[in-house]
CSV table of C-alpha atoms in Angstrom, one decimal:
chain,number,residue,atom,x,y,z
A,1,MET,CA,-10.7,-4.4,-17.7
A,2,ARG,CA,-14.0,-6.3,-17.6
A,3,ALA,CA,-17.8,-5.3,-17.4
A,4,ALA,CA,-17.5,-5.8,-13.7
A,5,ASP,CA,-14.9,-3.1,-13.4
A,6,LEU,CA,-17.0,-0.6,-15.3
A,7,VAL,CA,-20.7,-1.4,-14.3
A,8,GLN,CA,-22.5,1.3,-12.6
A,9,PRO,CA,-26.2,1.2,-11.2
A,10,TYR,CA,-28.7,2.2,-13.9
A,11,PRO,CA,-32.3,3.2,-13.6
A,12,THR,CA,-34.7,0.7,-14.9
A,13,VAL,CA,-38.4,0.7,-16.2
A,14,THR,CA,-40.9,-2.1,-16.9
A,15,LEU,CA,-43.2,-2.8,-19.7
A,16,THR,CA,-46.0,-1.1,-17.7
A,17,THR,CA,-44.2,2.1,-16.9
A,18,PRO,CA,-46.1,5.0,-18.5
A,19,ALA,CA,-44.1,6.3,-21.6
A,20,ILE,CA,-44.4,9.8,-20.4
A,21,GLU,CA,-42.6,8.7,-17.1
A,22,ALA,CA,-39.8,7.0,-19.2
A,23,ALA,CA,-39.2,9.9,-21.1
A,24,ARG,CA,-38.9,11.9,-17.9
A,25,ILE,CA,-36.4,9.4,-16.4
A,26,LEU,CA,-34.4,9.5,-19.5
A,27,ALA,CA,-34.4,13.3,-19.7
A,28,ASP,CA,-33.7,13.9,-15.9
A,29,ALA,CA,-30.7,11.6,-15.5
A,30,ASP,CA,-29.4,12.5,-19.0
A,31,LEU,CA,-29.4,8.7,-20.0
A,32,PRO,CA,-28.5,7.6,-23.5
A,33,GLY,CA,-31.3,5.0,-23.2
A,34,LEU,CA,-33.5,2.9,-21.0
A,35,ILE,CA,-33.2,-0.6,-19.7
A,36,VAL,CA,-36.6,-2.3,-19.7
A,37,VAL,CA,-36.7,-5.1,-17.2
A,38,ASP,CA,-39.2,-8.2,-17.0
A,39,ASN,CA,-41.2,-9.4,-13.9
A,40,GLN,CA,-38.0,-11.0,-12.7
A,41,GLY,CA,-35.9,-8.0,-13.0
A,42,ARG,CA,-34.2,-9.2,-16.1
A,43,PRO,CA,-33.4,-7.2,-19.2
A,44,PHE,CA,-36.1,-7.5,-21.6
A,45,ALA,CA,-35.0,-4.6,-23.9
A,46,VAL,CA,-32.8,-1.8,-24.2
A,47,LEU,CA,-34.6,1.2,-25.6
A,48,PRO,CA,-32.6,4.0,-27.3
A,49,GLY,CA,-33.5,7.5,-26.3
A,50,THR,CA,-34.7,8.5,-29.7
A,51,GLN,CA,-37.2,5.5,-29.9
A,52,VAL,CA,-38.9,6.9,-26.8
A,53,LEU,CA,-40.1,9.8,-28.9
A,54,ARG,CA,-41.5,7.7,-31.6
A,55,LEU,CA,-44.8,7.2,-29.8
A,56,ALA,CA,-45.2,10.8,-29.2
A,57,VAL,CA,-45.0,11.8,-32.8
A,58,PRO,CA,-48.5,11.5,-34.4
A,59,SER,CA,-48.3,8.6,-37.0
A,60,TYR,CA,-49.2,10.9,-40.0
A,61,CYS,CA,-45.9,12.8,-39.0
A,62,GLN,CA,-43.7,9.7,-38.7
A,63,ASP,CA,-42.6,9.5,-42.3
A,64,ASP,CA,-44.0,12.8,-43.8
A,65,PRO,CA,-41.9,15.9,-43.2
A,66,ALA,CA,-44.3,17.9,-45.1
A,67,LEU,CA,-47.4,17.1,-43.0
A,68,THR,CA,-45.4,17.5,-39.8
A,69,HIS,CA,-44.4,21.1,-41.1
A,70,LEU,CA,-48.2,21.9,-41.3
A,71,VAL,CA,-48.7,21.7,-37.5
A,72,ASP,CA,-48.6,25.0,-36.1
A,73,GLU,CA,-45.9,25.9,-33.3
A,74,ALA,CA,-48.5,25.9,-30.4
A,75,ALA,CA,-49.8,22.4,-31.1
A,76,ALA,CA,-46.1,21.3,-32.0
A,77,ASP,CA,-45.0,22.4,-28.5
A,78,VAL,CA,-47.4,20.0,-26.8
A,79,PHE,CA,-46.9,16.9,-29.0
A,80,VAL,CA,-45.9,14.7,-26.0
A,81,ARG,CA,-49.6,14.7,-24.9
A,82,GLU,CA,-49.9,12.1,-27.7
A,83,LEU,CA,-48.2,9.7,-25.3
A,84,GLY,CA,-51.3,9.8,-23.2
A,85,ASP,CA,-51.5,6.8,-21.0
A,86,ARG,CA,-49.5,4.7,-23.3
A,87,THR,CA,-46.7,2.4,-21.7
A,88,VAL,CA,-43.3,1.4,-22.5
A,89,ARG,CA,-44.7,-2.0,-23.9
A,90,GLU,CA,-45.9,0.2,-27.0
A,91,LEU,CA,-42.6,1.8,-27.3
A,92,LEU,CA,-40.7,-1.3,-28.2
A,93,PRO,CA,-39.9,-2.5,-31.8
A,94,PRO,CA,-42.2,-5.4,-32.9
A,95,GLN,CA,-39.3,-7.7,-33.7
A,96,PRO,CA,-37.1,-9.4,-31.4
A,97,HIS,CA,-33.3,-8.3,-31.7
A,98,GLU,CA,-30.1,-8.9,-30.2
A,99,LEU,CA,-29.9,-7.6,-26.8
A,100,PRO,CA,-27.1,-5.5,-25.7
A,101,VAL,CA,-26.4,-7.5,-22.6
A,102,VAL,CA,-23.1,-8.9,-21.3
A,103,PRO,CA,-21.9,-11.0,-18.3
A,104,PRO,CA,-19.7,-9.4,-15.7
A,105,GLN,CA,-16.7,-11.2,-17.6
A,106,ALA,CA,-17.1,-9.3,-20.8
A,107,THR,CA,-14.0,-7.6,-22.0
A,108,ALA,CA,-13.8,-3.8,-23.1
A,109,LEU,CA,-13.6,-5.2,-26.8
A,110,GLU,CA,-16.6,-7.5,-26.3
A,111,MET,CA,-18.7,-4.5,-25.0
A,112,ALA,CA,-17.6,-2.3,-27.8
A,113,ALA,CA,-18.3,-4.8,-30.5
A,114,LEU,CA,-21.7,-5.2,-29.0
A,115,MET,CA,-22.5,-1.6,-28.6
A,116,ALA,CA,-21.5,-1.1,-32.4
A,117,ARG,CA,-23.4,-4.0,-33.8
A,118,THR,CA,-26.6,-3.2,-31.7
A,119,ARG,CA,-26.1,0.6,-32.2
A,120,SER,CA,-26.8,0.7,-28.3
A,121,PRO,CA,-25.0,3.5,-26.4
A,122,LEU,CA,-25.2,1.3,-23.2
A,123,VAL,CA,-25.0,-2.3,-22.5
A,124,ALA,CA,-26.7,-4.0,-19.5
A,125,VAL,CA,-24.6,-6.2,-17.2
A,126,VAL,CA,-26.3,-9.4,-16.0
A,127,ASP,CA,-25.2,-12.0,-13.5
A,128,GLY,CA,-28.4,-13.9,-13.0
A,129,ALA,CA,-29.8,-10.5,-11.8
A,130,LEU,CA,-29.1,-7.1,-13.6
A,131,LEU,CA,-26.0,-5.6,-12.1
A,132,GLY,CA,-26.3,-2.2,-13.8
A,133,ALA,CA,-24.9,-0.9,-17.2
A,134,VAL,CA,-21.8,0.2,-18.9
A,135,THR,CA,-22.3,3.2,-21.1
A,136,LEU,CA,-20.5,4.3,-24.3
A,137,HIS,CA,-19.0,7.1,-22.6
A,138,ALA,CA,-17.8,5.3,-19.5
A,139,LEU,CA,-16.3,2.7,-21.9
A,140,LEU,CA,-14.5,5.4,-24.0
A,141,ASP,CA,-13.4,7.1,-20.9
A,142,ARG,CA,-11.5,4.0,-19.8
A,143,VAL,CA,-10.1,2.8,-23.2
A,144,LEU,CA,-9.0,6.1,-24.9
A,145,PRO,CA,-5.1,6.7,-24.4
A,146,LEU,CA,-4.3,9.5,-22.2
B,1,MET,CA,-40.9,27.0,-29.6
B,2,ARG,CA,-38.3,26.7,-32.6
B,3,ALA,CA,-35.1,25.2,-33.2
B,4,ALA,CA,-33.8,28.8,-32.9
B,5,ASP,CA,-35.0,28.8,-29.2
B,6,LEU,CA,-33.3,25.6,-28.4
B,7,VAL,CA,-30.1,25.6,-30.4
B,8,GLN,CA,-26.8,25.5,-28.5
B,9,PRO,CA,-23.2,25.5,-29.8
B,10,TYR,CA,-22.1,22.1,-30.6
B,11,PRO,CA,-18.5,20.8,-31.3
B,12,THR,CA,-17.8,19.8,-34.9
B,13,VAL,CA,-15.4,17.4,-36.7
B,14,THR,CA,-14.2,17.4,-40.3
B,15,LEU,CA,-13.7,14.3,-42.7
B,16,THR,CA,-10.0,14.5,-41.9
B,17,THR,CA,-10.3,14.6,-38.1
B,18,PRO,CA,-8.4,11.6,-36.9
B,19,ALA,CA,-11.0,8.9,-35.7
B,20,ILE,CA,-9.2,8.7,-32.3
B,21,GLU,CA,-9.8,12.7,-31.6
B,22,ALA,CA,-13.4,12.4,-32.6
B,23,ALA,CA,-13.7,9.6,-30.0
B,24,ARG,CA,-12.1,11.8,-27.5
B,25,ILE,CA,-14.4,14.8,-28.2
B,26,LEU,CA,-17.3,12.6,-27.8
B,27,ALA,CA,-16.1,11.2,-24.5
B,28,ASP,CA,-14.9,14.5,-23.0
B,29,ALA,CA,-18.0,16.5,-23.7
B,30,ASP,CA,-20.4,13.6,-23.0
B,31,LEU,CA,-21.9,14.2,-26.6
B,32,PRO,CA,-24.7,12.0,-27.8
B,33,GLY,CA,-23.0,12.1,-31.5
B,34,LEU,CA,-20.7,14.0,-33.6
B,35,ILE,CA,-21.6,16.6,-36.2
B,36,VAL,CA,-19.2,16.2,-39.3
B,37,VAL,CA,-18.8,19.3,-41.3
B,38,ASP,CA,-17.6,19.8,-44.8
B,39,ASN,CA,-15.2,22.2,-46.2
B,40,GLN,CA,-17.7,25.1,-46.0
B,41,GLY,CA,-18.6,24.2,-42.5
B,42,ARG,CA,-22.1,22.7,-43.5
B,43,PRO,CA,-23.2,19.4,-42.0
B,44,PHE,CA,-21.9,16.6,-44.2
B,45,ALA,CA,-23.2,13.9,-41.7
B,46,VAL,CA,-24.2,13.3,-38.1
B,47,LEU,CA,-22.3,10.3,-36.5
B,48,PRO,CA,-23.9,8.6,-33.6
B,49,GLY,CA,-21.6,7.6,-30.8
B,50,THR,CA,-21.8,4.0,-31.2
B,51,GLN,CA,-20.6,4.2,-34.9
B,52,VAL,CA,-17.3,5.9,-33.6
B,53,LEU,CA,-16.6,2.4,-32.1
B,54,ARG,CA,-17.2,0.6,-35.3
B,55,LEU,CA,-13.8,1.3,-36.6
B,56,ALA,CA,-12.3,0.5,-33.4
B,57,VAL,CA,-13.5,-3.1,-33.4
B,58,PRO,CA,-11.4,-5.5,-35.6
B,59,SER,CA,-13.3,-6.6,-38.5
B,60,TYR,CA,-13.1,-10.3,-37.4
B,61,CYS,CA,-14.8,-9.2,-34.3
B,62,GLN,CA,-17.6,-7.0,-35.8
B,63,ASP,CA,-20.3,-9.8,-36.3
B,64,ASP,CA,-18.8,-12.8,-34.4
B,65,PRO,CA,-19.1,-12.7,-30.6
B,66,ALA,CA,-17.3,-15.9,-30.3
B,67,LEU,CA,-14.2,-14.6,-32.0
B,68,THR,CA,-14.3,-11.4,-29.8
B,69,HIS,CA,-14.5,-13.5,-26.8
B,70,LEU,CA,-11.2,-15.2,-27.7
B,71,VAL,CA,-9.1,-11.9,-27.5
B,72,ASP,CA,-7.5,-11.9,-24.3
B,73,GLU,CA,-8.3,-9.0,-21.5
B,74,ALA,CA,-5.0,-7.3,-22.1
B,75,ALA,CA,-5.5,-7.1,-25.9
B,76,ALA,CA,-9.1,-6.3,-25.4
B,77,ASP,CA,-8.2,-3.3,-23.1
B,78,VAL,CA,-6.4,-1.7,-26.1
B,79,PHE,CA,-8.4,-2.2,-29.0
B,80,VAL,CA,-8.9,1.5,-29.8
B,81,ARG,CA,-5.3,1.2,-31.1
B,82,GLU,CA,-7.0,-0.2,-34.2
B,83,LEU,CA,-8.2,3.2,-34.9
B,84,GLY,CA,-4.5,4.1,-35.7
B,85,ASP,CA,-4.3,7.0,-38.0
B,86,ARG,CA,-7.8,6.5,-39.7
B,87,THR,CA,-9.9,9.5,-39.9
B,88,VAL,CA,-13.6,10.4,-39.5
B,89,ARG,CA,-14.1,9.7,-43.2
B,90,GLU,CA,-13.6,6.0,-42.6
B,91,LEU,CA,-16.0,6.1,-39.9
B,92,LEU,CA,-19.1,7.2,-42.0
B,93,PRO,CA,-21.5,4.6,-43.3
B,94,PRO,CA,-21.1,4.0,-47.2
B,95,GLN,CA,-24.6,4.8,-48.1
B,96,PRO,CA,-26.2,8.4,-48.1
B,97,HIS,CA,-29.0,8.8,-45.7
B,98,GLU,CA,-31.5,11.5,-44.5
B,99,LEU,CA,-29.4,14.0,-42.4
B,100,PRO,CA,-30.9,15.2,-39.0
B,101,VAL,CA,-30.7,18.8,-40.2
B,102,VAL,CA,-33.3,21.5,-39.6
B,103,PRO,CA,-33.8,25.2,-40.2
B,104,PRO,CA,-34.2,27.6,-37.3
B,105,GLN,CA,-37.9,27.6,-37.9
B,106,ALA,CA,-38.4,23.8,-37.2
B,107,THR,CA,-40.9,23.3,-34.6
B,108,ALA,CA,-40.3,20.9,-31.5
B,109,LEU,CA,-42.6,18.3,-33.4
B,110,GLU,CA,-40.6,18.6,-36.5
B,111,MET,CA,-37.2,17.9,-34.5
B,112,ALA,CA,-38.8,15.0,-32.7
B,113,ALA,CA,-40.0,13.4,-35.7
B,114,LEU,CA,-36.7,13.7,-37.4
B,115,MET,CA,-34.8,12.4,-34.3
B,116,ALA,CA,-37.3,9.4,-34.2
B,117,ARG,CA,-37.1,8.7,-38.1
B,118,THR,CA,-33.2,9.1,-38.4
B,119,ARG,CA,-32.5,7.5,-34.7
B,120,SER,CA,-30.3,10.4,-34.3
B,121,PRO,CA,-30.1,11.9,-30.6
B,122,LEU,CA,-29.2,15.4,-31.9
B,123,VAL,CA,-30.2,17.6,-34.9
B,124,ALA,CA,-28.0,20.1,-36.4
B,125,VAL,CA,-29.6,23.5,-36.9
B,126,VAL,CA,-28.7,25.4,-40.2
B,127,ASP,CA,-29.4,28.6,-41.6
B,128,GLY,CA,-27.0,28.8,-44.4
B,129,ALA,CA,-24.0,28.2,-41.9
B,130,LEU,CA,-24.2,25.8,-38.9
B,131,LEU,CA,-25.6,27.4,-36.0
B,132,GLY,CA,-25.3,24.6,-33.5
B,133,ALA,CA,-27.4,21.6,-32.5
B,134,VAL,CA,-30.6,20.7,-30.5
B,135,THR,CA,-30.1,17.3,-28.5
B,136,LEU,CA,-32.7,14.9,-27.6
B,137,HIS,CA,-32.3,15.7,-23.9
B,138,ALA,CA,-32.6,19.4,-24.5
B,139,LEU,CA,-35.8,18.9,-26.6
B,140,LEU,CA,-37.2,16.4,-23.9
B,141,ASP,CA,-36.4,19.0,-21.1
B,142,ARG,CA,-38.5,21.6,-22.9
B,143,VAL,CA,-41.5,19.4,-24.1
B,144,LEU,CA,-42.1,17.3,-21.0
B,145,PRO,CA,-44.9,18.6,-18.9
B,146,LEU,CA,-43.8,19.8,-15.3
């Protein structure tokens, strides 16, 4: 079993996709994360779902649960408005990191090791162009004994 | 909107659940992670899906893509056998960390801030006993503007 056998089409966003639209794609398609592609359609980053929330949470609430607790329920319900017209570019972590990207020949073990190491619930499959992705669930479905 | 309004029943595992069974629960119910409960049924840890893979990946492959690449396809297909009779206890990271656990009164913003900070795609909701969980997708579905 190789990445080529498991790859499925996967939605992508670009650096200029509005953050709110990225959050919507994530939620509507029930995705574990988003593949961010560059101008050539190649993976630039894989953004875990939790990090899409990061920009929506006001900076004074990021690290201080006590301050977050002071925000009343009505204001807390509409916190995603904080995303405003920000883009996916601003959601990305500042440091470069190992990308969860594999060639079509990658084995199940190679994909699993990469998911574990990068803590990414999906790997992008690239053969020059982006072919799609293999999710953790798709991989587990195939490798778990019946 | 409070955690009490969004909480849903959520499968749990214990420290002595076989790791292979935990992986199966994760895959079958398409869960973003697992709630590990202690003997009193209270959350002891929340294990992201990717970390369930960690123990299945042989230690010599954990950090070395080149070595992983040397494993042939047939052997790579059955890597989950490495889990053997290991338990969830062995899947947990060694260091204690902030738990993604909230009371029923937690607001949408409090849950979002906690998910972003702990990088957990779910929060457990506890009121003495475990009531269930709120997932990132359930939260996004409710807070994103229509």
